XYZ file of C-alpha atoms in Angstrom:
595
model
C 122.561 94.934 129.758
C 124.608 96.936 128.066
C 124.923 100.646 128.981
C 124.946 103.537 126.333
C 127.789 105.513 125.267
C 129.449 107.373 122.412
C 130.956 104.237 121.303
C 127.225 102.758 120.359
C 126.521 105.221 117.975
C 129.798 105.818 116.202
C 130.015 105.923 112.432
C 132.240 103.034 111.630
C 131.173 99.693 111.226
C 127.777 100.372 110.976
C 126.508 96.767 109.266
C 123.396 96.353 108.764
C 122.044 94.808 111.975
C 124.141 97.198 113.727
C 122.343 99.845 111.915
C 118.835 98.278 112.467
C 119.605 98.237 115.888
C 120.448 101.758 116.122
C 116.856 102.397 113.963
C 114.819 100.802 116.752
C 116.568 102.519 119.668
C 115.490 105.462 117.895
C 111.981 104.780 116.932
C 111.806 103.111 120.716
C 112.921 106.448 121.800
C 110.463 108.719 120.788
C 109.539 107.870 117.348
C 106.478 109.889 116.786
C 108.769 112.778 116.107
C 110.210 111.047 113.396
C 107.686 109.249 111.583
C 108.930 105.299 111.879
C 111.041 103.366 109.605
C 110.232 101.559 106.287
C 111.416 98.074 106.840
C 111.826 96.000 103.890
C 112.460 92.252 104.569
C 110.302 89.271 104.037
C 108.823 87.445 106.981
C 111.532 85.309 108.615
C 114.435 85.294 111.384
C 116.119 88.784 111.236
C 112.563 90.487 110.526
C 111.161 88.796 113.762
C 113.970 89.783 115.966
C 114.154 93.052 114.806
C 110.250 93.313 115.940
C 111.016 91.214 119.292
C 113.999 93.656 119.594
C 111.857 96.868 119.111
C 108.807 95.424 121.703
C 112.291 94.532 124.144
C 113.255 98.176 124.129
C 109.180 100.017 124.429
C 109.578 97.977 128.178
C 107.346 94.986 126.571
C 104.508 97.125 125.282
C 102.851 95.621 122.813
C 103.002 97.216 118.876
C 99.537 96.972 117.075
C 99.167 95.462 113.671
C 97.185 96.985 110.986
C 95.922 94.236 108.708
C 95.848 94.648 104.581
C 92.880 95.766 103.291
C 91.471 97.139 106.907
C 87.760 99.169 106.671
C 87.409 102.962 107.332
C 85.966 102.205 110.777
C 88.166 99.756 112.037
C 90.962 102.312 110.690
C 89.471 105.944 112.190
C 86.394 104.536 114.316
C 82.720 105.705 113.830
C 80.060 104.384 115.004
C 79.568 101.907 117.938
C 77.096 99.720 116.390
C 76.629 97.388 119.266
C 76.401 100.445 121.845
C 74.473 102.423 119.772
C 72.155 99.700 119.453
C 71.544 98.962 123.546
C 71.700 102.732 124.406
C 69.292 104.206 121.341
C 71.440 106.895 120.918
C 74.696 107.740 118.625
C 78.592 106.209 120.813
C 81.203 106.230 119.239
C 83.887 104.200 118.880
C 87.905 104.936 118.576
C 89.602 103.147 115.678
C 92.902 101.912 115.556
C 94.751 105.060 114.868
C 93.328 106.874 118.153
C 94.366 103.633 120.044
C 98.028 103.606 118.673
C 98.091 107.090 120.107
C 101.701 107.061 122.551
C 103.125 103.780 120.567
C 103.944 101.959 117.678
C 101.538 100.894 114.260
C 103.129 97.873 112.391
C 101.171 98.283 108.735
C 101.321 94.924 107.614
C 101.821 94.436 103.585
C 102.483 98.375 103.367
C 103.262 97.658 99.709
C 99.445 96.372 99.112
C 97.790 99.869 100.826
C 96.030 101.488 98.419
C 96.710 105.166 97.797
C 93.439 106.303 100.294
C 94.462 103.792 103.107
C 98.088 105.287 102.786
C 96.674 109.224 102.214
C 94.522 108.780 105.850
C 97.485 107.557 107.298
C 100.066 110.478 105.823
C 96.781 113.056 107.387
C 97.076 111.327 110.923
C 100.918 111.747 111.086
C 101.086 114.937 109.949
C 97.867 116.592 111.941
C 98.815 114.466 114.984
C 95.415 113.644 115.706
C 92.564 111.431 114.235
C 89.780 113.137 112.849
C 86.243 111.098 112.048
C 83.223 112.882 110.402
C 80.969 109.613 109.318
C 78.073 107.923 110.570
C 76.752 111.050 112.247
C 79.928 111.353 114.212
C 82.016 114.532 114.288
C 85.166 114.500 116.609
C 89.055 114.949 116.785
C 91.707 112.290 118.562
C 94.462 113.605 119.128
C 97.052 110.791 118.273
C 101.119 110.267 117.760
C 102.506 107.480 117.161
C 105.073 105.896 115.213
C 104.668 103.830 111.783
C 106.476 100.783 110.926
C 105.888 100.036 107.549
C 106.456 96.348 106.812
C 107.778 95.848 102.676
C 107.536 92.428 101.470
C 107.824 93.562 97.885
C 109.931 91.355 95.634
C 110.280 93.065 92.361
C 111.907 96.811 92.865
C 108.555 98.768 91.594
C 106.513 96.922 94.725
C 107.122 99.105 97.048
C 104.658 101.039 99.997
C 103.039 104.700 98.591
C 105.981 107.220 98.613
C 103.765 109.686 100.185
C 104.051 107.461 103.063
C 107.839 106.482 103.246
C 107.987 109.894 102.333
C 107.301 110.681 106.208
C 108.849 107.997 107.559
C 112.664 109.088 108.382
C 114.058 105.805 108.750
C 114.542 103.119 105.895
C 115.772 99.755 106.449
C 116.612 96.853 103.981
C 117.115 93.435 105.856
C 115.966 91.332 102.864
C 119.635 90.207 102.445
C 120.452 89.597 106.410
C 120.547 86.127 107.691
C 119.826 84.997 111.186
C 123.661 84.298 111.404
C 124.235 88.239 111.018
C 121.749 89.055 113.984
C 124.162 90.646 116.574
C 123.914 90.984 120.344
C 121.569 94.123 120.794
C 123.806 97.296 121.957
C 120.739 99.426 123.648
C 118.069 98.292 126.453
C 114.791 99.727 127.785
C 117.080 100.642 131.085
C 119.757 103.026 128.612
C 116.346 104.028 126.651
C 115.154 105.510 129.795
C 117.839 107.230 130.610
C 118.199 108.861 126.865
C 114.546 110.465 127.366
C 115.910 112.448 130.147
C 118.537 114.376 127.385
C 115.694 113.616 124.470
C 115.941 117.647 123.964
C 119.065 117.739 122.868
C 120.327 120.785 121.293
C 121.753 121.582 117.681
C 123.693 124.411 115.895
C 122.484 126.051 112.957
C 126.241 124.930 111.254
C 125.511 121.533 111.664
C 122.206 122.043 110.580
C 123.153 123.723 107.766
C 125.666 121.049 106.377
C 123.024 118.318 107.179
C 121.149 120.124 104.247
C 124.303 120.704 102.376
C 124.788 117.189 102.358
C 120.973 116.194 101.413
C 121.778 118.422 98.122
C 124.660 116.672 97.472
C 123.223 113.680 97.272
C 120.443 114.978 95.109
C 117.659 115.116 97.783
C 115.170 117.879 96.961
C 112.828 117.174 99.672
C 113.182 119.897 102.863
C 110.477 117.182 104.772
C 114.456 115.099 104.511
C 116.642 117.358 105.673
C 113.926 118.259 108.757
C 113.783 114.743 109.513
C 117.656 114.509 109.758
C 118.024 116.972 112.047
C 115.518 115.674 114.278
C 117.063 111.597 114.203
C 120.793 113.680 115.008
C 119.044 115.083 118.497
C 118.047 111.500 119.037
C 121.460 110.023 118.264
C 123.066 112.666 121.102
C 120.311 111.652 123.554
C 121.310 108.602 122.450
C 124.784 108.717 122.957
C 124.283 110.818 126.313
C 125.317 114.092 124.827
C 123.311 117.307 125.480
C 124.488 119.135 121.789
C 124.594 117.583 119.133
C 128.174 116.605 117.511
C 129.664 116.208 114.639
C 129.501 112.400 114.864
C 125.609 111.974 115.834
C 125.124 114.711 112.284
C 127.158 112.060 110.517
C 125.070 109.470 111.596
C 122.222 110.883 111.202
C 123.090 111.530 107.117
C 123.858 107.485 107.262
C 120.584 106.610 108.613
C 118.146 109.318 106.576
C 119.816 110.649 103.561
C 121.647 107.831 102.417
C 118.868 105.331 101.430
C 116.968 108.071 99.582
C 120.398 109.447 97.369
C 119.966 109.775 94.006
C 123.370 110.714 93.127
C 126.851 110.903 94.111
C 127.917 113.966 95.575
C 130.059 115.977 92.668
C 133.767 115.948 94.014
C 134.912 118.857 95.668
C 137.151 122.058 92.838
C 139.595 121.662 95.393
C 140.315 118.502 94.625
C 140.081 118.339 91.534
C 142.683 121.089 90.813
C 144.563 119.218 93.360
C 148.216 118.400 91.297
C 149.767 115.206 91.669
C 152.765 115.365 94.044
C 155.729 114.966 93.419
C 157.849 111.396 92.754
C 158.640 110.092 96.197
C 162.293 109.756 96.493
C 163.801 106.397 96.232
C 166.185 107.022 99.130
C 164.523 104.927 102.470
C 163.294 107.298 105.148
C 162.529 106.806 108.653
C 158.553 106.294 109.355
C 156.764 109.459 110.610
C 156.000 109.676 114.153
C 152.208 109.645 115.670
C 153.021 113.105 116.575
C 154.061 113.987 113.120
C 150.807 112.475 111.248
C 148.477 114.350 113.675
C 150.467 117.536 113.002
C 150.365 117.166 109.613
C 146.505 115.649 109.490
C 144.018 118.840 108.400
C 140.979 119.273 110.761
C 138.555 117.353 108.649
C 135.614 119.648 107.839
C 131.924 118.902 109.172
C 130.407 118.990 105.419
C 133.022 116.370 104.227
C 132.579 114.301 107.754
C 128.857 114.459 107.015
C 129.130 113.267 102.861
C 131.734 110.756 103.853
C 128.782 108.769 106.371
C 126.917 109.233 104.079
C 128.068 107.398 101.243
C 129.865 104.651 102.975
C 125.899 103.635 103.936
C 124.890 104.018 100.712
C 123.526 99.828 99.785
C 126.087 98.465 97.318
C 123.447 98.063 95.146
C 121.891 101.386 94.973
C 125.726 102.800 94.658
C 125.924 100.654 91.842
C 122.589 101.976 89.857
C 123.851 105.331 90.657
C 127.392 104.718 89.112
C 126.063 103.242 86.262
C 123.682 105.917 85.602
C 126.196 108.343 86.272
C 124.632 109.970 88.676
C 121.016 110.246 86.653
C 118.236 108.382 88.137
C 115.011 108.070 87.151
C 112.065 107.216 89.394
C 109.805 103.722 88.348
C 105.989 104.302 88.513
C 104.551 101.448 90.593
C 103.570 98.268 88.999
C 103.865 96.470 85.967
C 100.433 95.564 86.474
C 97.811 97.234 84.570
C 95.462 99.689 85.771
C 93.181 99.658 88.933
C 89.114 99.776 87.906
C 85.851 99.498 89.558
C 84.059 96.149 89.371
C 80.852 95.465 89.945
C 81.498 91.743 92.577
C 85.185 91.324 91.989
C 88.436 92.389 92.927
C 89.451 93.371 96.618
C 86.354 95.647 98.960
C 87.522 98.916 99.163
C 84.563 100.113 100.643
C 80.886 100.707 101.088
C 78.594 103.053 99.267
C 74.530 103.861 99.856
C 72.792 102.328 96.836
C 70.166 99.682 96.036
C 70.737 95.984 95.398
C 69.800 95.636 91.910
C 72.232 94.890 89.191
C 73.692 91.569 91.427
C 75.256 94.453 93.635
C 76.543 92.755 96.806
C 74.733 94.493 100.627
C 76.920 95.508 103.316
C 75.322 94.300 106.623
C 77.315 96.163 108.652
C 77.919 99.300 107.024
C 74.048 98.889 106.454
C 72.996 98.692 110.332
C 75.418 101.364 110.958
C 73.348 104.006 108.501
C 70.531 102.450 110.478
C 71.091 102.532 113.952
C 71.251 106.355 114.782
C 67.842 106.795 113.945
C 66.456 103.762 115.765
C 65.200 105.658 118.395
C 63.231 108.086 116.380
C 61.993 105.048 114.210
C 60.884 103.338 117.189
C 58.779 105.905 118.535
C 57.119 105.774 115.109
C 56.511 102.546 114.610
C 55.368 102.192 118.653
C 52.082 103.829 117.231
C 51.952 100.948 114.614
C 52.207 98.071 116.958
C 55.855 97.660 115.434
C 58.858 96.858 117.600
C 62.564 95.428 116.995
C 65.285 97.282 114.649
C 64.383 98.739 111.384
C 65.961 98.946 108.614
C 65.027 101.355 105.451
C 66.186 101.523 102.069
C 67.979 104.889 102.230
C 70.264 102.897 104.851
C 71.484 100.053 102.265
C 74.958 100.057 101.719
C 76.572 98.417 99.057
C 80.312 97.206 98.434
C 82.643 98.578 96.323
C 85.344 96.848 94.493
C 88.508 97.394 92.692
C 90.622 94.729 90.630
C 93.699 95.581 88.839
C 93.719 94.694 85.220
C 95.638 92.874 82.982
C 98.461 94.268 81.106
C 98.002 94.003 76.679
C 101.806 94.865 74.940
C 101.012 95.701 71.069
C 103.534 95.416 69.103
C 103.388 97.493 65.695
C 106.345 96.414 63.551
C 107.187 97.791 60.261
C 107.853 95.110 58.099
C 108.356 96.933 54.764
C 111.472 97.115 52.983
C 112.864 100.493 53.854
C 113.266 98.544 57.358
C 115.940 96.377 57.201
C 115.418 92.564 57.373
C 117.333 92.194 60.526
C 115.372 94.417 61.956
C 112.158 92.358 61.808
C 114.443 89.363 62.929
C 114.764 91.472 66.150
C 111.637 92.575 66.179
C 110.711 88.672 66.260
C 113.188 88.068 68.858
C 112.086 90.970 71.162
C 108.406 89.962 71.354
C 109.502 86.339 72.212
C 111.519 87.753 74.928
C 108.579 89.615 76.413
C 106.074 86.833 75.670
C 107.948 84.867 78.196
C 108.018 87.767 80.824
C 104.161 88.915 79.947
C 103.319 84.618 80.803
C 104.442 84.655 83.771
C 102.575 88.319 84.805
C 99.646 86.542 82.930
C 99.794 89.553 80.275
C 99.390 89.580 76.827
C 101.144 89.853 73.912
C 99.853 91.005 69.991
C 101.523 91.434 67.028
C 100.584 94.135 63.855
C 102.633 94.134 60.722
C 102.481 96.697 58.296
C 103.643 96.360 54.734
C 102.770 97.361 51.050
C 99.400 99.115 51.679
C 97.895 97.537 54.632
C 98.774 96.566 58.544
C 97.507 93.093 59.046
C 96.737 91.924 62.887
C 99.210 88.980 62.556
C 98.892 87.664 66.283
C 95.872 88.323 68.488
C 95.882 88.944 72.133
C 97.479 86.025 73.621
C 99.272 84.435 76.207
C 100.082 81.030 74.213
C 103.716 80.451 73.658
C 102.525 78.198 70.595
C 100.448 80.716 68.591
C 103.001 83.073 69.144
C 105.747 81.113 67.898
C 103.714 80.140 65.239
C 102.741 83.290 63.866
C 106.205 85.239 64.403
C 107.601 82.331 61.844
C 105.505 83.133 59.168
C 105.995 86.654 59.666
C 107.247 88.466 55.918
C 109.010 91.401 54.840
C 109.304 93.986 51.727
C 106.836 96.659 50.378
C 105.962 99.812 50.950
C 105.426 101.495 54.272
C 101.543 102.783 55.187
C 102.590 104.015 58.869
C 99.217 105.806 58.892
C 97.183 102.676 58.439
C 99.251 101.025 61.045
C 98.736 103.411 63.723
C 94.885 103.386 63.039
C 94.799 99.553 63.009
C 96.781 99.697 66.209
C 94.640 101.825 68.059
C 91.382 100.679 66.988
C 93.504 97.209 68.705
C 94.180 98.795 71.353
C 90.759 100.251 72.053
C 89.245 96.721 71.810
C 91.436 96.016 74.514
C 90.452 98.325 76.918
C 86.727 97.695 76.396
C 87.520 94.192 77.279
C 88.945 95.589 80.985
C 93.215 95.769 79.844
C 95.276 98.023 79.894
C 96.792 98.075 76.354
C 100.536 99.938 75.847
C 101.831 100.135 72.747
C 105.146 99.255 70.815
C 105.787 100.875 67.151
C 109.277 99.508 66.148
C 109.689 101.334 62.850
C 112.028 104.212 60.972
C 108.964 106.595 60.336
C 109.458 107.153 56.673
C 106.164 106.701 55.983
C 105.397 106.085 52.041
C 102.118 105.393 51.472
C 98.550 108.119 52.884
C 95.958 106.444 54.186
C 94.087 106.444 51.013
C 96.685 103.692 49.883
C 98.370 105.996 47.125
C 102.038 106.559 47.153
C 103.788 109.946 48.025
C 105.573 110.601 51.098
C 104.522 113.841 51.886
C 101.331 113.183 52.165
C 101.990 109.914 53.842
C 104.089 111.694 56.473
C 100.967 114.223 56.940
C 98.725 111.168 57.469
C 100.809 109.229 60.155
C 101.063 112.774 61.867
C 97.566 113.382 61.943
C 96.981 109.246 63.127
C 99.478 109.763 65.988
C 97.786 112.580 67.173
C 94.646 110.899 67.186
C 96.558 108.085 69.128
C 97.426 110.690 71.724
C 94.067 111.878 71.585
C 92.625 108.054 73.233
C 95.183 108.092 76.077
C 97.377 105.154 74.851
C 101.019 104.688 76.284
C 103.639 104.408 73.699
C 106.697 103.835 72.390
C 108.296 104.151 69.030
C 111.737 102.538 68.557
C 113.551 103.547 65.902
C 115.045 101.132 63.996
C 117.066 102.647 61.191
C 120.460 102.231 60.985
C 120.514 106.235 62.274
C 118.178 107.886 64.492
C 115.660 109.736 61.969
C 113.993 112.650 62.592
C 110.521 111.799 61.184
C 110.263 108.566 63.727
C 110.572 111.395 66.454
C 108.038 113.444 65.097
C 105.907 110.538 64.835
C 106.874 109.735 68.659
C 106.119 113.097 70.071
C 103.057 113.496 68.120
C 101.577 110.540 69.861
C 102.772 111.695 73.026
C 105.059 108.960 73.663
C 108.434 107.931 74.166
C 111.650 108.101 71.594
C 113.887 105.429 71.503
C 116.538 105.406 69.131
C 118.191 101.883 69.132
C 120.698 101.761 65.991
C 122.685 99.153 67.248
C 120.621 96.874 69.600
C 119.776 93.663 69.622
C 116.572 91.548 70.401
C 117.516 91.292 73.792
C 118.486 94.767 73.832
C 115.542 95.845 72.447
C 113.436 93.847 74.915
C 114.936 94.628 77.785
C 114.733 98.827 76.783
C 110.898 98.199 75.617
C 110.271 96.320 79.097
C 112.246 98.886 81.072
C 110.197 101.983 79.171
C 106.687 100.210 79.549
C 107.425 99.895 83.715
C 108.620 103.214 83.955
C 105.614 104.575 81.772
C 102.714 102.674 83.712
């Protein structure tokens, strides 16, 4: 097969197979030291080779599979129930991270770990060993291995725990790679074998230091980056069959690690911006330069701008795109439009086991209950013995129960001030933005309520609700005009939005009003005092928890709607000239980033 070389690892034309192959040569290679790769892709063609590939180059050895929603002692080992059983006496048994110890882990779903599944593995990685202190068991594993985190997320905020991809210095996206794009693999087991001989390869503290330059640049703050870096350049020179590290494996090794995780464009340079235009080339025809002459006159280019320039040209189109757009300003989505994750009592997804009795239709754990049992078996036995008594026993200290968690369901409020000081067209996109987000909220099986405030009161014009019709229906008959009782409106919307939670939702809330509050909560006019009471109501909104949002819909921002929005702790956002679909598309952009 083909033999490694410089020319394997070089910066240009790095698509994105050609980059995936470099990835598993390098996690093939010795990719405990790095962590593993993040591989988003659904399952298909170019996700399967890459895997075939990446077994091809460990010589054939197998990669284990860690399954979604896999239990504590299948994950660190315990107990040996069968062996503790026959023998009488406490064996353990290694879990799955002990026996990925020298290899490869391929988490399965990494998007659906919970945060404790992806916490124990984040503790493995960095401790290098497996530690297990359950079932009567105390020991330490020692284990390294590599983690390749499979992402079949579809929408942008599914995506595996950062804390994990946090560790992981490789990221790959093949979700847009077709089995026509799957290239001829450039490295073997044979050249792999021959790169562990120069694995140690050295690096300079220059090149390390423009590796870090160029994570800053790209507005990388964490030094876990830059470290990783450094260690996938001494790869790329074993790689490449260097013994130092040179200026092209540092250049590919800020295309591979720093530029999936930029955040920004790097700021260009004050020389060249005070850089003057040159002057008019003359019209006269002159001969063409000489090789000899453009190499003369070429400057040396310099490691930092080598470095930034890899960088960016592997920067995804589309996350150079969200970056130019928000010039340069990114803001980080909190997982999940979903609502909140709860306990339940016999649904949801088993997250575990817990010692407890079976009343209250609680569900027993056989297994995690014979485990509690069977290190005192022996004792028991010689106890019962005197009783005539034989075969295993079981006590009700050693019931275990399961636990559950289901995520709930997701209740937008919308609180729109219908009163005349907000202008008519307002309300019509008011109406239009809640259609738009009914639609959206059916097909996440959310829900969707309506308050209207006017005169002296805020009437619940649309419960909870997922129907199309009743929405329709009641966003129709919706009127305008009066007086504006903001006070009363944030009380009626979260004693709403409390009845929501008790029924298991997560409620978030919408206010889409100017703020001039007119009328106090005692339904007398005066805006003073009115302005006092919706204060004092939006603090008590803060007080419950609720997410928010106030939109301000005056014709100019006004500065009691943001007094009203940071008293209730939530977020500001001024839209004088929107649109319904403008305003849905802000409120549904605020409410993911706020969950």
């Amino acid at each position: 097969m083909t033999a490694p070389g410089a020319s394997a690892t070089e910066v240009p034309a790095l698509t994105p197979w050609r980059i995936a192959d470099i990835a598993a040569a390098l996690l093939a290679l010795d990719g405990a030291s790095i962590g593993g790769v993040s591989l988003r892709a659904p399952a298909g063609p170019a996700r399967e080779a890459w895997l075939a590939h990446l077994s091809a180059l460990r010589g054939g050895a197998p990669c284990l599979r860690m399954p979604a929603g896999i239990g504590d002692a299948r994950l660190l080992g315990g107990l040996d129930l069968t062996a503790t059983l026959a023998m009488g006496r406490p064996v353990a048994e290694r879990g799955l991270l002990a026996e990925a110890d020298g290899g490869v882990l391929i988490v399965a779903m990494a998007e659906r770990a919970g945060a404790a599944t992806a916490a124990k593995l984040c503790s493995v990685l960095d401790a290098g060993a497996v530690t297990v202190e359950r079932d009567g068991i105390a020991l330490t594993i020692p284990s390294r291995f590599a983690i390749v985190a499979l992402d079949e997320g579809i929408a942008a905020d599914e995506r595996p725990a950062a804390a994990l991809t946090d560790r992981l210095a490789l990221r790959l996206d093949l979700t847009a790679l077709s089995h026509r794009e799957i290239e001829p693999p450039v490295f073997d087991a044979e050249s792999l074998a021959a790169a562990r001989a120069r694995v140690a390869a050295t690096i300079d503290d220059e090149t390390i230091a423009c590796l870090c330059t160029a994570a800053l640049a790209l507005g990388i703050g964490s030094t876990r980056t830059a470290l990783q870096a450094v260690k996938v350049a001494r790869l790329v020179a074993a790689l490449a069959g260097r013994e130092a590290v040179a200026p092209e494996d540092a250049a590919l090794a800020a295309a591979l690690v720093l530029a999936p995780r930029a955040t920004q464009l790097p700021a260009p340079s004050e020389e060249a911006e005070a850089q003057e235009p040159g002057p008019e080339p003359d019209s006269q025809p002159q001969s063409p330069p000489s090789e000899s002459d453009e190499q003369a006159a070429a400057p040396p280019r310099d490691l930092d701008e080598m470095v930034l320039d890899a960088a960016k040209a592997a920067i995804p189109a589309g996350l150079l795109a969200q970056l130019l757009a928000a010039g340069g300003r990114t803001r980080a989505r909190a997982a999940g439009r979903a609502g909140q994750l709860q306990k339940a009592a016999r649904r949801g997804r088993v997250v575990g086991s817990k010692a407890g009795d079976l009343r209250g239709g609680a569900r027993l754990d056989v297994v995690e209950t014979l485990r509690s049992a069977a290190p005192w078996q022996r004792l028991r036995r010689s106890e019962a013995a005197m009783a005539g008594r034989n075969g295993l026993i079981v006590r009700r200290e050693d019931f275990r129960i399961a636990r559950y968690k289901q995520r709930s369901e997701t209740a937008t409020l919308f609180v729109v001030d219908a009163s005349g000081s907000s202008a008519l067209q307002r309300l019509a996109e008011a109406k239009g933005a809640v259609r738009l987000l009914l639609a959206e909220c059916y097909v996440r099986r959310d829900e969707v309520a309506l308050i209207a405030f006017r005169k002296a009161q805020a009437e619940i014009v649309l419960s909870p609700t997922r129907s199309l019709v009743a929405a329709e229906r009641a966003l129709a008959g919706l009127p305008g005009g009066g007086a504006t009782p903001l006070a009363t409106a944030i009380e009626a919307a979260c004693a709403l939005a409390d009845a929501v939670r008790r029924k298991g939702r997560t409620p978030a809330l919408v206010f889409m009003t100017d703020g001039r509050a007119n009328i106090d909560r005692a339904g007398r006019q005066g805006r003073a005092q009115a302005q006092t009471d919706a204060l004092a109501a939006a603090r008590g909104l803060r007080g419950e928890g609720f997410n928010a949002i106030l939109i301000d819909t005056s014709p100019q921002p006004q500065p009691q709607a943001a007094d009203i929005a940071a008293a209730m702790g939530g977020l500001y956002l001024p839209l004088p000239q929107a649109d319904a679909a403008g305003v849905g598309r802000a409120v549904g952009l605020a409410l993911a980033a706020g969950r």
